[in-house]
Coordinates of C-alpha atoms in Angstrom, one line a residue:
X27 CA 75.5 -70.6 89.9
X28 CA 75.1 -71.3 86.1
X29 CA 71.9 -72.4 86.3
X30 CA 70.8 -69.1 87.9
X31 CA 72.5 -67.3 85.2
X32 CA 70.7 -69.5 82.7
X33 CA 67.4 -68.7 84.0
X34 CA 68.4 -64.8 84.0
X35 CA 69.6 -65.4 80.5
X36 CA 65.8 -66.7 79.5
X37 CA 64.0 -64.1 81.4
X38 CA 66.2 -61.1 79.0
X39 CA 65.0 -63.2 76.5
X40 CA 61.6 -63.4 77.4
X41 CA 61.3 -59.6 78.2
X42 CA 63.6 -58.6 74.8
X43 CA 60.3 -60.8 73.1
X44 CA 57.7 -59.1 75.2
X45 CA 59.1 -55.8 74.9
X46 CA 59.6 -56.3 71.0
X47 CA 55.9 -57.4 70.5
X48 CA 54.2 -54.2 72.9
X49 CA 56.5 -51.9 71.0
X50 CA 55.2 -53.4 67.6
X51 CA 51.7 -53.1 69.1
X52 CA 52.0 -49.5 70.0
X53 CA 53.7 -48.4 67.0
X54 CA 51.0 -50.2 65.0
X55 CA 48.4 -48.8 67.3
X56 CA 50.0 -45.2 66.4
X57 CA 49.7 -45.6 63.0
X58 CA 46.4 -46.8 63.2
X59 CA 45.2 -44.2 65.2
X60 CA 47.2 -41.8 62.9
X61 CA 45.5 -42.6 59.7
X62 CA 42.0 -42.8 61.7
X63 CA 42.9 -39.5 62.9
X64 CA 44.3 -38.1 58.5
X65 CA 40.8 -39.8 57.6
X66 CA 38.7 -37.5 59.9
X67 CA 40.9 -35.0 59.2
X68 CA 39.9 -35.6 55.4
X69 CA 36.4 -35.7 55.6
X70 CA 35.9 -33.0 57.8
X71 CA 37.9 -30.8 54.7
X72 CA 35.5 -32.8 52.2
X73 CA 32.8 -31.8 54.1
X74 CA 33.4 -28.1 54.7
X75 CA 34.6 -28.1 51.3
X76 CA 30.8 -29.5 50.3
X77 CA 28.9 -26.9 52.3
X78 CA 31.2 -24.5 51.4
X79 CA 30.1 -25.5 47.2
X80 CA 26.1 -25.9 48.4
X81 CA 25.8 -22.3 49.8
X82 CA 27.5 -21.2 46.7
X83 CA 25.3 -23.1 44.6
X84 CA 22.6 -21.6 46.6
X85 CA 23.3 -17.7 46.1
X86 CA 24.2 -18.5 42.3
X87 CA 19.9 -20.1 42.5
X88 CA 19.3 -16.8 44.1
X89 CA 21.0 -14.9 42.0
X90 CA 19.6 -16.8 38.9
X91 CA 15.9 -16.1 40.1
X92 CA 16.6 -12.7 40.4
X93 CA 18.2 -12.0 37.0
X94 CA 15.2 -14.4 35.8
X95 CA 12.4 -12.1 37.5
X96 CA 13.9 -9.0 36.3
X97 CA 13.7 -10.6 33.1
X98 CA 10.8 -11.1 33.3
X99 CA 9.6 -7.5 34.1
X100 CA 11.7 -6.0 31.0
X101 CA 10.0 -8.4 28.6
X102 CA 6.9 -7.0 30.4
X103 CA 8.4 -3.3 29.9
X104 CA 9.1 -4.3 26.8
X105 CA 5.8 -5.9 25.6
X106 CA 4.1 -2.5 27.0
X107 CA 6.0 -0.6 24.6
X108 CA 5.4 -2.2 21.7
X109 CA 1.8 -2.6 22.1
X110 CA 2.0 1.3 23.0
X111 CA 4.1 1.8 19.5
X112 CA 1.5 -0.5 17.7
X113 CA -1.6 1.3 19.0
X114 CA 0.0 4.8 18.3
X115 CA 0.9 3.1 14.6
X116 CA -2.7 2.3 14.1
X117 CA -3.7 5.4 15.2
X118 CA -1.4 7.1 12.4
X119 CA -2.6 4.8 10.0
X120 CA -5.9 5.8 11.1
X121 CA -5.5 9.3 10.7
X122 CA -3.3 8.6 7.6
X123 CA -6.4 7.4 6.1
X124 CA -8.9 9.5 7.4
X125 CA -6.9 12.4 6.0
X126 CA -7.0 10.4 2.6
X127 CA -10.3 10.4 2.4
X128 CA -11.1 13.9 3.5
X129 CA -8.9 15.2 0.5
X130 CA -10.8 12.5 -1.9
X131 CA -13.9 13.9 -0.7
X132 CA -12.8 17.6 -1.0
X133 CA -11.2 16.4 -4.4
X134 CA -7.9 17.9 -3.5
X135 CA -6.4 14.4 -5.3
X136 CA -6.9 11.8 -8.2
X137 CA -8.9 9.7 -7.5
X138 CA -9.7 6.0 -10.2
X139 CA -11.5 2.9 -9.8
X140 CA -15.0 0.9 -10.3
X141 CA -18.0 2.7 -10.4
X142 CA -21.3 3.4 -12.5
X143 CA -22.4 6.3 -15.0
X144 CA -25.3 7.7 -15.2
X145 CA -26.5 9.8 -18.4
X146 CA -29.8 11.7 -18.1
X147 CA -31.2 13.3 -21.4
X148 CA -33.6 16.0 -22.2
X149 CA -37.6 13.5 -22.6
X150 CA -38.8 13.1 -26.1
X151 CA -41.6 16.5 -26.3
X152 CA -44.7 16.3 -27.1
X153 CA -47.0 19.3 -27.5
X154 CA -49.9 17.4 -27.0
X155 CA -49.0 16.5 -23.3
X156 CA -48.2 19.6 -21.8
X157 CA -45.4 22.0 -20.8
X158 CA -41.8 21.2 -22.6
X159 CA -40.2 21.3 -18.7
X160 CA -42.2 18.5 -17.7
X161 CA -39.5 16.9 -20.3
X162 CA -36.7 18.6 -19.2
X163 CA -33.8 17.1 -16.9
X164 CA -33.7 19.9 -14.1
X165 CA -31.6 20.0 -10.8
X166 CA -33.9 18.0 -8.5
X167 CA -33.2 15.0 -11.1
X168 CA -29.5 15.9 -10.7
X169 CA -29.5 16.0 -6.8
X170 CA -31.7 12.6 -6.3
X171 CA -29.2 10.8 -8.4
X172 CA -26.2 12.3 -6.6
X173 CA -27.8 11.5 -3.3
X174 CA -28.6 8.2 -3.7
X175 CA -25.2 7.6 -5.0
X176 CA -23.7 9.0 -1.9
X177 CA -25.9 7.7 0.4
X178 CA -24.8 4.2 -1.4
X179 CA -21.5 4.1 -0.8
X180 CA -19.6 6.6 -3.4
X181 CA -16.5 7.7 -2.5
X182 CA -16.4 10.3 -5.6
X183 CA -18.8 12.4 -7.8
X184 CA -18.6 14.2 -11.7
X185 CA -21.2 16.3 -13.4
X186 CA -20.0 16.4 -16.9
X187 CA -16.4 16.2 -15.7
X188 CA -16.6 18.3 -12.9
X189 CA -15.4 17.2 -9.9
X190 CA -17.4 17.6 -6.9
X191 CA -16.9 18.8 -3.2
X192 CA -18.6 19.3 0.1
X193 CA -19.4 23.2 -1.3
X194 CA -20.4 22.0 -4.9
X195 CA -23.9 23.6 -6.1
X196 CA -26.3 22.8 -8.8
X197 CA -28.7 25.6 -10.3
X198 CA -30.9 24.7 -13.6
X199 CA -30.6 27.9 -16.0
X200 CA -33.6 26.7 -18.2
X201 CA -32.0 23.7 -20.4
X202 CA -28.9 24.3 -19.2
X203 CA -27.3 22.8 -15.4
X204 CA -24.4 25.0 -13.9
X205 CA -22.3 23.2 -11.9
X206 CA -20.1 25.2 -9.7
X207 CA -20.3 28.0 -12.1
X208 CA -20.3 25.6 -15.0
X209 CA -22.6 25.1 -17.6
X210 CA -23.5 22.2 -18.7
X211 CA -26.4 21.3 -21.5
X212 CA -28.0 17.7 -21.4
X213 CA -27.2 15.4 -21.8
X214 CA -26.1 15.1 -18.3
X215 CA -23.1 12.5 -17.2
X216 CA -23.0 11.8 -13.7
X217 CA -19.9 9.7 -12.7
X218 CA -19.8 7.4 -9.7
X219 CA -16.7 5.7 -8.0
X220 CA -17.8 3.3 -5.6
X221 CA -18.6 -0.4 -5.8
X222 CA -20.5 -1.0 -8.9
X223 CA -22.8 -3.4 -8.4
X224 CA -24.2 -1.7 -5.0
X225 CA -24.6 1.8 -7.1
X226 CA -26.5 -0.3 -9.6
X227 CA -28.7 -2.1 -7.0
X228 CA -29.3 1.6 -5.5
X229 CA -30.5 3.3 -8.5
X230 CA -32.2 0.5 -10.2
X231 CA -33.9 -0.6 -6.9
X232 CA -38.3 -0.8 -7.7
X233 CA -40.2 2.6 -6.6
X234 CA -36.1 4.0 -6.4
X235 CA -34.3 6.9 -8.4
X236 CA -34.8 5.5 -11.5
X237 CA -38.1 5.3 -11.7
X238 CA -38.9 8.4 -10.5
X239 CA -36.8 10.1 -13.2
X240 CA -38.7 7.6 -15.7
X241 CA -41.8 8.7 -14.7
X242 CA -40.7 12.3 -14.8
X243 CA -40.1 11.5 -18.6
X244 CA -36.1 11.7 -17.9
X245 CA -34.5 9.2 -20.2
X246 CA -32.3 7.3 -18.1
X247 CA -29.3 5.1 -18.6
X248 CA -26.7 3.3 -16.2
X249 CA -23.7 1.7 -17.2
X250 CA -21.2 0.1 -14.9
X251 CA -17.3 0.4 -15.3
X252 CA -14.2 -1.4 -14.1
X253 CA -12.4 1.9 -14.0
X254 CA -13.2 5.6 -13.6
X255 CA -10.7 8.5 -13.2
X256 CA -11.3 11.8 -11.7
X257 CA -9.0 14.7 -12.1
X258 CA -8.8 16.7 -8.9
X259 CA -10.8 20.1 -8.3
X260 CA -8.3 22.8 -9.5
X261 CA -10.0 25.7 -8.1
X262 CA -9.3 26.8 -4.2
X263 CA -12.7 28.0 -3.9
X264 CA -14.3 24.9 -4.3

């Protein structure tokens, strides 16, 4: 009888140890299977949580290109306009000028600078060689001079002082020249403004004005200047 009892006795025992061990093996198994379970669990969150942060990143790229485009088109608008301002500028400063010189050549304003003058005097007579007007300076002279200085590049005219314009007219009244109205005896001072050294060329050029004038026995003399004033043309008629 006891030694039944013993052997009962070491079968509790037995189970108490195998019991003991397959509880410890589940409840380690659980928490294995727990933190498996947390740790997929986690990365699931980490991996919404990164698609989540991509398609933001994505619409802020979109978003980006779009503010970059229409950037892009108002530096274009932008560009247009000032071109559009620059052109219309250059056309004001165009017209500024054009109107500048308009007035110069009507001689509606003082006008200075470089330039040449011209003096042309009466021909020593001699009674022996003909008529006293083939020694006389007359208005043909006048005009050949003129033209040649305008035709070289003057931006500005004088007769004796007098200023003159688009409507200016020259009449020889015997030894006298009236300019405008104005009468002038010789000798006659023709002022030039314009670059100097081409009104000198011009004039002084072989077979040119000059020596037709010299040949007309015109006594002729050229002088250049770094500065030559003109008062404007007072009179609203010419």
């Amino acid at each position: 009888m006891k030694k039944v009892t013993k052997k009962v006795k070491t079968r509790h025992v037995v189970l108490s140890l195998v019991f003991l061990v397959l509880g410890y093996l589940i409840a380690f198994s659980y928490e294995l299977t727990k933190g498996d379970q947390e740790k997929i669990n986690f990365n699931s969150r980490e991996w919404e949580r990164s698609i989540q942060l991509r398609n933001q990143l994505n619409e802020l790229e979109e978003s980006n290109r779009k503010l970059q485009n229409d950037l892009f088109e108002k530096q274009g608008k932008l560009l247009d306009i000032e071109d559009s301002i620059t052109d219309e500028q250059q056309i004001y400063s165009n017209l500024a000028n054009e109107a500048e010189e308009l007035r110069m050549h009507l001689g509606k304003v003082k006008v200075s600078g470089e330039g040449v003058i011209v003096t042309l005097n009466d021909g020593l007579y001699d009674p022996a060689n003909g008529d006293i007007n083939n020694f006389m300076v007359h208005e043909h002279h006048v005009f050949n001079v003129i033209n040649e200085l305008y035709i070289s590049g003057a931006e500005a005219v004088a007769i004796n002082g007098q200023r003159l314009t688009k409507n200016s007219y020259i009449v020889c009244n015997g030894p006298v020249i009236s300019v405008d109205g104005n009468q002038f005896p010789a000798p006659f001072v023709i002022s030039a403004i314009g670059n100097k050294d081409t009104l000198e060329k011009a004039l002084n050029i072989q077979g040119g004005v000059k020596d037709q004038l010299v040949n007309d026995n015109i006594i002729f003399q050229l002088e250049k200047k770094d500065v030559i004033e003109m008062d404007p043309v007072l009179s609203t008629g010419t």
